[in-house]
JSON list of C-alpha atoms in Angstrom, two decimals:
[
{"chain": "A", "resi": 1, "resn": "MET", "atom": "CA", "xyz": [-2.86, 20.38, -1.78]},
{"chain": "A", "resi": 2, "resn": "THR", "atom": "CA", "xyz": [-5.39, 20.96, 0.87]},
{"chain": "A", "resi": 3, "resn": "VAL", "atom": "CA", "xyz": [-7.60, 18.23, 2.35]},
{"chain": "A", "resi": 4, "resn": "GLN", "atom": "CA", "xyz": [-10.60, 19.83, 0.86]},
{"chain": "A", "resi": 5, "resn": "ASN", "atom": "CA", "xyz": [-8.97, 19.65, -2.71]},
{"chain": "A", "resi": 6, "resn": "GLN", "atom": "CA", "xyz": [-8.29, 15.93, -2.28]},
{"chain": "A", "resi": 7, "resn": "THR", "atom": "CA", "xyz": [-11.67, 15.18, -1.21]},
{"chain": "A", "resi": 8, "resn": "LEU", "atom": "CA", "xyz": [-12.95, 16.88, -4.48]},
{"chain": "A", "resi": 9, "resn": "ASP", "atom": "CA", "xyz": [-10.68, 14.57, -6.46]},
{"chain": "A", "resi": 10, "resn": "LEU", "atom": "CA", "xyz": [-12.56, 11.45, -5.30]},
{"chain": "A", "resi": 11, "resn": "PRO", "atom": "CA", "xyz": [-14.80, 9.66, -7.87]},
{"chain": "A", "resi": 12, "resn": "PHE", "atom": "CA", "xyz": [-17.99, 9.68, -5.61]},
{"chain": "A", "resi": 13, "resn": "SER", "atom": "CA", "xyz": [-19.79, 12.03, -3.19]},
{"chain": "A", "resi": 14, "resn": "LEU", "atom": "CA", "xyz": [-19.09, 11.65, 0.45]},
{"chain": "A", "resi": 15, "resn": "GLU", "atom": "CA", "xyz": [-22.64, 12.72, 1.41]},
{"chain": "A", "resi": 16, "resn": "ARG", "atom": "CA", "xyz": [-25.33, 10.51, 2.33]},
{"chain": "A", "resi": 17, "resn": "PRO", "atom": "CA", "xyz": [-27.31, 9.31, -0.83]},
{"chain": "A", "resi": 18, "resn": "GLN", "atom": "CA", "xyz": [-30.76, 10.77, -0.93]},
{"chain": "A", "resi": 19, "resn": "ASN", "atom": "CA", "xyz": [-32.09, 8.40, -3.68]},
{"chain": "A", "resi": 20, "resn": "PRO", "atom": "CA", "xyz": [-31.36, 4.97, -5.68]},
{"chain": "A", "resi": 21, "resn": "ALA", "atom": "CA", "xyz": [-29.80, 6.93, -8.21]},
{"chain": "A", "resi": 22, "resn": "GLU", "atom": "CA", "xyz": [-27.20, 8.30, -5.93]},
{"chain": "A", "resi": 23, "resn": "ALA", "atom": "CA", "xyz": [-26.54, 5.26, -3.98]},
{"chain": "A", "resi": 24, "resn": "ASN", "atom": "CA", "xyz": [-26.06, 3.30, -7.20]},
{"chain": "A", "resi": 25, "resn": "SER", "atom": "CA", "xyz": [-23.71, 5.71, -8.32]},
{"chain": "A", "resi": 26, "resn": "PHE", "atom": "CA", "xyz": [-21.57, 5.74, -5.24]},
{"chain": "A", "resi": 27, "resn": "CYS", "atom": "CA", "xyz": [-21.46, 2.01, -5.25]},
{"chain": "A", "resi": 28, "resn": "GLU", "atom": "CA", "xyz": [-20.45, 1.83, -8.93]},
{"chain": "A", "resi": 29, "resn": "ALA", "atom": "CA", "xyz": [-17.66, 4.57, -8.37]},
{"chain": "A", "resi": 30, "resn": "LEU", "atom": "CA", "xyz": [-16.37, 2.78, -5.20]},
{"chain": "A", "resi": 31, "resn": "GLY", "atom": "CA", "xyz": [-16.48, -0.53, -6.96]},
{"chain": "A", "resi": 32, "resn": "ASP", "atom": "CA", "xyz": [-14.53, 0.82, -9.78]},
{"chain": "A", "resi": 33, "resn": "THR", "atom": "CA", "xyz": [-12.03, 2.49, -7.50]},
{"chain": "A", "resi": 34, "resn": "MET", "atom": "CA", "xyz": [-11.60, -0.96, -5.64]},
{"chain": "A", "resi": 35, "resn": "GLU", "atom": "CA", "xyz": [-11.14, -2.70, -9.07]},
{"chain": "A", "resi": 36, "resn": "HIS", "atom": "CA", "xyz": [-8.39, -0.21, -10.38]},
{"chain": "A", "resi": 37, "resn": "LEU", "atom": "CA", "xyz": [-6.62, -0.52, -6.91]},
{"chain": "A", "resi": 38, "resn": "LEU", "atom": "CA", "xyz": [-6.86, -4.43, -7.08]},
{"chain": "A", "resi": 39, "resn": "GLU", "atom": "CA", "xyz": [-5.56, -4.43, -10.50]},
{"chain": "A", "resi": 40, "resn": "LEU", "atom": "CA", "xyz": [-2.64, -1.93, -9.74]},
{"chain": "A", "resi": 41, "resn": "ILE", "atom": "CA", "xyz": [-1.76, -4.16, -6.48]},
{"chain": "A", "resi": 42, "resn": "GLU", "atom": "CA", "xyz": [-1.70, -7.22, -8.40]},
{"chain": "A", "resi": 43, "resn": "THR", "atom": "CA", "xyz": [0.64, -5.67, -10.98]},
{"chain": "A", "resi": 44, "resn": "GLU", "atom": "CA", "xyz": [2.98, -4.43, -8.26]},
{"chain": "A", "resi": 45, "resn": "THR", "atom": "CA", "xyz": [2.90, -7.93, -6.70]},
{"chain": "A", "resi": 46, "resn": "GLY", "atom": "CA", "xyz": [4.21, -9.28, -10.10]},
{"chain": "A", "resi": 47, "resn": "LEU", "atom": "CA", "xyz": [6.82, -6.70, -10.63]},
{"chain": "A", "resi": 48, "resn": "VAL", "atom": "CA", "xyz": [8.28, -7.09, -7.09]},
{"chain": "A", "resi": 49, "resn": "ARG", "atom": "CA", "xyz": [8.10, -11.00, -7.53]},
{"chain": "A", "resi": 50, "resn": "ALA", "atom": "CA", "xyz": [9.98, -10.36, -10.74]},
{"chain": "A", "resi": 51, "resn": "GLY", "atom": "CA", "xyz": [12.58, -8.31, -8.94]},
{"chain": "A", "resi": 52, "resn": "LYS", "atom": "CA", "xyz": [11.71, -5.22, -11.09]},
{"chain": "A", "resi": 53, "resn": "LEU", "atom": "CA", "xyz": [11.61, -3.09, -7.84]},
{"chain": "A", "resi": 54, "resn": "LYS", "atom": "CA", "xyz": [12.21, 0.16, -9.73]},
{"chain": "A", "resi": 55, "resn": "ASP", "atom": "CA", "xyz": [9.31, -0.47, -12.12]},
{"chain": "A", "resi": 56, "resn": "ALA", "atom": "CA", "xyz": [7.38, -1.30, -9.01]},
{"chain": "A", "resi": 57, "resn": "GLY", "atom": "CA", "xyz": [8.17, 2.14, -7.47]},
{"chain": "A", "resi": 58, "resn": "THR", "atom": "CA", "xyz": [6.85, 3.87, -10.18]},
{"chain": "A", "resi": 59, "resn": "LEU", "atom": "CA", "xyz": [3.31, 2.82, -9.36]},
{"chain": "A", "resi": 60, "resn": "GLN", "atom": "CA", "xyz": [3.46, 4.39, -5.79]},
{"chain": "A", "resi": 61, "resn": "PRO", "atom": "CA", "xyz": [1.73, 7.84, -6.65]},
{"chain": "A", "resi": 62, "resn": "GLU", "atom": "CA", "xyz": [-1.10, 5.99, -8.29]},
{"chain": "A", "resi": 63, "resn": "LYS", "atom": "CA", "xyz": [-1.38, 3.49, -5.56]},
{"chain": "A", "resi": 64, "resn": "ALA", "atom": "CA", "xyz": [-1.43, 6.15, -2.84]},
{"chain": "A", "resi": 65, "resn": "ARG", "atom": "CA", "xyz": [-4.03, 8.08, -4.69]},
{"chain": "A", "resi": 66, "resn": "LEU", "atom": "CA", "xyz": [-6.53, 5.00, -5.04]},
{"chain": "A", "resi": 67, "resn": "ILE", "atom": "CA", "xyz": [-5.73, 3.91, -1.52]},
{"chain": "A", "resi": 68, "resn": "HIS", "atom": "CA", "xyz": [-6.89, 7.28, -0.45]},
{"chain": "A", "resi": 69, "resn": "ALA", "atom": "CA", "xyz": [-10.11, 7.08, -2.34]},
{"chain": "A", "resi": 70, "resn": "TYR", "atom": "CA", "xyz": [-10.79, 3.63, -1.18]},
{"chain": "A", "resi": 71, "resn": "THR", "atom": "CA", "xyz": [-10.13, 4.18, 2.24]},
{"chain": "A", "resi": 72, "resn": "ARG", "atom": "CA", "xyz": [-12.42, 7.37, 2.27]},
{"chain": "A", "resi": 73, "resn": "GLY", "atom": "CA", "xyz": [-15.17, 5.66, 0.27]},
{"chain": "A", "resi": 74, "resn": "MET", "atom": "CA", "xyz": [-15.27, 2.68, 2.59]},
{"chain": "A", "resi": 75, "resn": "LEU", "atom": "CA", "xyz": [-15.47, 5.10, 5.62]},
{"chain": "A", "resi": 76, "resn": "CYS", "atom": "CA", "xyz": [-18.28, 6.78, 3.78]},
{"chain": "A", "resi": 77, "resn": "ALA", "atom": "CA", "xyz": [-19.97, 3.56, 3.07]},
{"chain": "A", "resi": 78, "resn": "LYS", "atom": "CA", "xyz": [-19.72, 2.24, 6.73]},
{"chain": "A", "resi": 79, "resn": "GLN", "atom": "CA", "xyz": [-21.22, 5.75, 7.86]},
{"chain": "A", "resi": 80, "resn": "HIS", "atom": "CA", "xyz": [-23.88, 5.47, 5.13]},
{"chain": "A", "resi": 81, "resn": "ALA", "atom": "CA", "xyz": [-24.57, 1.78, 5.50]},
{"chain": "A", "resi": 82, "resn": "VAL", "atom": "CA", "xyz": [-28.13, 1.95, 6.36]},
{"chain": "A", "resi": 83, "resn": "ALA", "atom": "CA", "xyz": [-29.03, 4.25, 3.59]},
{"chain": "A", "resi": 84, "resn": "LEU", "atom": "CA", "xyz": [-26.97, 2.48, 1.02]},
{"chain": "A", "resi": 85, "resn": "GLY", "atom": "CA", "xyz": [-28.41, -0.84, 2.14]},
{"chain": "A", "resi": 86, "resn": "ASN", "atom": "CA", "xyz": [-31.92, 0.55, 1.69]},
{"chain": "A", "resi": 87, "resn": "LEU", "atom": "CA", "xyz": [-31.49, 2.65, -1.46]},
{"chain": "A", "resi": 88, "resn": "SER", "atom": "CA", "xyz": [-29.36, 0.17, -3.51]},
{"chain": "A", "resi": 89, "resn": "PRO", "atom": "CA", "xyz": [-29.23, -3.49, -1.81]},
{"chain": "A", "resi": 90, "resn": "ALA", "atom": "CA", "xyz": [-27.69, -4.99, -4.81]},
{"chain": "A", "resi": 91, "resn": "GLY", "atom": "CA", "xyz": [-24.82, -2.20, -5.02]},
{"chain": "A", "resi": 92, "resn": "SER", "atom": "CA", "xyz": [-24.18, -2.60, -1.39]},
{"chain": "A", "resi": 93, "resn": "HIS", "atom": "CA", "xyz": [-23.88, -6.42, -1.39]},
{"chain": "A", "resi": 94, "resn": "ASN", "atom": "CA", "xyz": [-21.62, -6.05, -4.44]},
{"chain": "A", "resi": 95, "resn": "LEU", "atom": "CA", "xyz": [-19.36, -3.86, -2.43]},
{"chain": "A", "resi": 96, "resn": "ARG", "atom": "CA", "xyz": [-19.27, -6.24, 0.45]},
{"chain": "A", "resi": 97, "resn": "ARG", "atom": "CA", "xyz": [-18.43, -9.04, -1.89]},
{"chain": "A", "resi": 98, "resn": "ARG", "atom": "CA", "xyz": [-15.64, -7.06, -3.70]},
{"chain": "A", "resi": 99, "resn": "HIS", "atom": "CA", "xyz": [-14.14, -5.97, -0.32]},
{"chain": "A", "resi": 100, "resn": "ALA", "atom": "CA", "xyz": [-13.94, -9.58, 0.82]},
{"chain": "A", "resi": 101, "resn": "GLU", "atom": "CA", "xyz": [-12.26, -10.58, -2.17]},
{"chain": "A", "resi": 102, "resn": "PHE", "atom": "CA", "xyz": [-9.73, -7.56, -2.13]},
{"chain": "A", "resi": 103, "resn": "GLN", "atom": "CA", "xyz": [-8.52, -8.52, 1.37]},
{"chain": "A", "resi": 104, "resn": "PRO", "atom": "CA", "xyz": [-6.58, -11.77, 0.44]},
{"chain": "A", "resi": 105, "resn": "VAL", "atom": "CA", "xyz": [-4.99, -10.08, -2.66]},
{"chain": "A", "resi": 106, "resn": "LEU", "atom": "CA", "xyz": [-3.84, -7.29, -0.09]},
{"chain": "A", "resi": 107, "resn": "ARG", "atom": "CA", "xyz": [-2.33, -9.68, 2.30]},
{"chain": "A", "resi": 108, "resn": "ILE", "atom": "CA", "xyz": [-0.42, -11.33, -0.52]},
{"chain": "A", "resi": 109, "resn": "ASN", "atom": "CA", "xyz": [1.04, -8.00, -1.54]},
{"chain": "A", "resi": 110, "resn": "LEU", "atom": "CA", "xyz": [1.99, -7.11, 1.75]},
{"chain": "A", "resi": 111, "resn": "ALA", "atom": "CA", "xyz": [3.75, -10.52, 2.17]},
{"chain": "A", "resi": 112, "resn": "VAL", "atom": "CA", "xyz": [5.57, -10.04, -1.18]},
{"chain": "A", "resi": 113, "resn": "LEU", "atom": "CA", "xyz": [6.56, -6.47, -0.08]},
{"chain": "A", "resi": 114, "resn": "SER", "atom": "CA", "xyz": [7.73, -7.51, 3.31]},
{"chain": "A", "resi": 115, "resn": "ALA", "atom": "CA", "xyz": [10.03, -10.41, 1.83]},
{"chain": "A", "resi": 116, "resn": "ALA", "atom": "CA", "xyz": [11.35, -7.90, -0.71]},
{"chain": "A", "resi": 117, "resn": "ARG", "atom": "CA", "xyz": [12.39, -5.61, 2.15]},
{"chain": "A", "resi": 118, "resn": "ASP", "atom": "CA", "xyz": [13.91, -8.37, 4.24]},
{"chain": "A", "resi": 119, "resn": "VAL", "atom": "CA", "xyz": [15.83, -9.50, 1.22]},
{"chain": "A", "resi": 120, "resn": "THR", "atom": "CA", "xyz": [17.28, -5.97, 0.49]},
{"chain": "A", "resi": 121, "resn": "ASN", "atom": "CA", "xyz": [17.95, -5.46, 4.13]},
{"chain": "A", "resi": 122, "resn": "THR", "atom": "CA", "xyz": [19.97, -8.60, 4.13]},
{"chain": "A", "resi": 123, "resn": "ILE", "atom": "CA", "xyz": [21.98, -7.62, 1.44]},
{"chain": "A", "resi": 124, "resn": "VAL", "atom": "CA", "xyz": [22.75, -4.26, 2.37]},
{"chain": "A", "resi": 125, "resn": "THR", "atom": "CA", "xyz": [23.72, -5.39, 6.03]},
{"chain": "A", "resi": 126, "resn": "THR", "atom": "CA", "xyz": [26.01, -7.97, 4.49]},
{"chain": "A", "resi": 127, "resn": "VAL", "atom": "CA", "xyz": [27.62, -5.42, 2.16]},
{"chain": "A", "resi": 128, "resn": "ALA", "atom": "CA", "xyz": [27.96, -3.13, 5.28]},
{"chain": "A", "resi": 129, "resn": "LYS", "atom": "CA", "xyz": [29.81, -5.63, 7.22]},
{"chain": "A", "resi": 130, "resn": "ALA", "atom": "CA", "xyz": [32.08, -6.67, 4.44]},
{"chain": "A", "resi": 131, "resn": "VAL", "atom": "CA", "xyz": [33.02, -2.88, 3.94]},
{"chain": "A", "resi": 132, "resn": "GLY", "atom": "CA", "xyz": [33.54, -2.56, 7.67]},
{"chain": "A", "resi": 133, "resn": "ALA", "atom": "CA", "xyz": [35.40, -5.81, 7.80]},
{"chain": "A", "resi": 134, "resn": "GLN", "atom": "CA", "xyz": [37.90, -4.49, 5.37]},
{"chain": "A", "resi": 135, "resn": "GLN", "atom": "CA", "xyz": [38.35, -1.00, 7.39]},
{"chain": "A", "resi": 136, "resn": "SER", "atom": "CA", "xyz": [39.31, -3.02, 10.50]},
{"chain": "A", "resi": 137, "resn": "THR", "atom": "CA", "xyz": [42.89, -3.73, 11.68]},
{"chain": "A", "resi": 138, "resn": "THR", "atom": "CA", "xyz": [43.93, -7.39, 11.33]},
{"chain": "A", "resi": 139, "resn": "THR", "atom": "CA", "xyz": [47.08, -7.10, 13.95]},
{"chain": "A", "resi": 140, "resn": "TYR", "atom": "CA", "xyz": [47.24, -6.60, 17.50]},
{"chain": "A", "resi": 141, "resn": "GLY", "atom": "CA", "xyz": [46.54, -3.17, 18.85]},
{"chain": "A", "resi": 142, "resn": "PRO", "atom": "CA", "xyz": [48.98, -1.00, 21.09]},
{"chain": "A", "resi": 143, "resn": "THR", "atom": "CA", "xyz": [47.82, -2.82, 24.30]},
{"chain": "A", "resi": 144, "resn": "GLY", "atom": "CA", "xyz": [48.26, -6.13, 22.97]},
{"chain": "A", "resi": 145, "resn": "GLN", "atom": "CA", "xyz": [44.82, -7.10, 22.63]},
{"chain": "A", "resi": 146, "resn": "ALA", "atom": "CA", "xyz": [43.28, -8.60, 19.34]},
{"chain": "A", "resi": 147, "resn": "PRO", "atom": "CA", "xyz": [40.97, -6.60, 17.29]},
{"chain": "A", "resi": 148, "resn": "SER", "atom": "CA", "xyz": [37.33, -6.57, 18.10]},
{"chain": "A", "resi": 149, "resn": "ILE", "atom": "CA", "xyz": [34.58, -8.11, 15.91]},
{"chain": "A", "resi": 150, "resn": "SER", "atom": "CA", "xyz": [34.28, -6.39, 12.41]},
{"chain": "A", "resi": 151, "resn": "LYS", "atom": "CA", "xyz": [31.63, -3.56, 12.65]},
{"chain": "A", "resi": 152, "resn": "SER", "atom": "CA", "xyz": [29.36, -2.42, 9.72]},
{"chain": "A", "resi": 153, "resn": "ALA", "atom": "CA", "xyz": [30.75, 0.29, 7.68]},
{"chain": "A", "resi": 154, "resn": "ASN", "atom": "CA", "xyz": [29.80, 3.96, 8.66]},
{"chain": "A", "resi": 155, "resn": "GLY", "atom": "CA", "xyz": [29.05, 5.34, 5.32]},
{"chain": "A", "resi": 156, "resn": "ILE", "atom": "CA", "xyz": [25.93, 2.88, 4.32]},
{"chain": "A", "resi": 157, "resn": "ALA", "atom": "CA", "xyz": [22.49, 4.04, 4.71]},
{"chain": "A", "resi": 158, "resn": "ILE", "atom": "CA", "xyz": [19.20, 1.95, 4.35]},
{"chain": "A", "resi": 159, "resn": "ASN", "atom": "CA", "xyz": [16.07, 3.45, 2.91]},
{"chain": "A", "resi": 160, "resn": "GLN", "atom": "CA", "xyz": [13.29, 1.34, 4.34]},
{"chain": "A", "resi": 161, "resn": "SER", "atom": "CA", "xyz": [10.52, 3.21, 2.77]},
{"chain": "A", "resi": 162, "resn": "LEU", "atom": "CA", "xyz": [9.64, 0.37, 0.14]}
]
């Protein structure tokens, strides 16, 4: 998929609005995108808190699509802020308000995902050390020295792309 095709999938135009109808349409479409993203993030946060990481992972494609649309829309809104403010003052104000409400929810989501990643890494590291301890010798070596501290197992990998 090319960048041009991705741009065409956006629910709003990236062009500068020329009249109040276009400005209102842009504000409504970007607001709807923000609302859908907010709902998805709240769902993901709930699933991760409940320990349903696999279910939360299934939301990733839609979340990526909505984040792309939200980011492009906010950049466009910033670029055309004067036109949006003049042509649709209520819509522009509503976007600012929704954006301000969105930030704390996003912070909570990121904190929950970070905590889940830390817990997962701790569990996997503990398992790797336990497996590595089983692989080390418990007797003195050929030089008469005690074995060194157990190392992590070599066959365990950690996927940190949560």
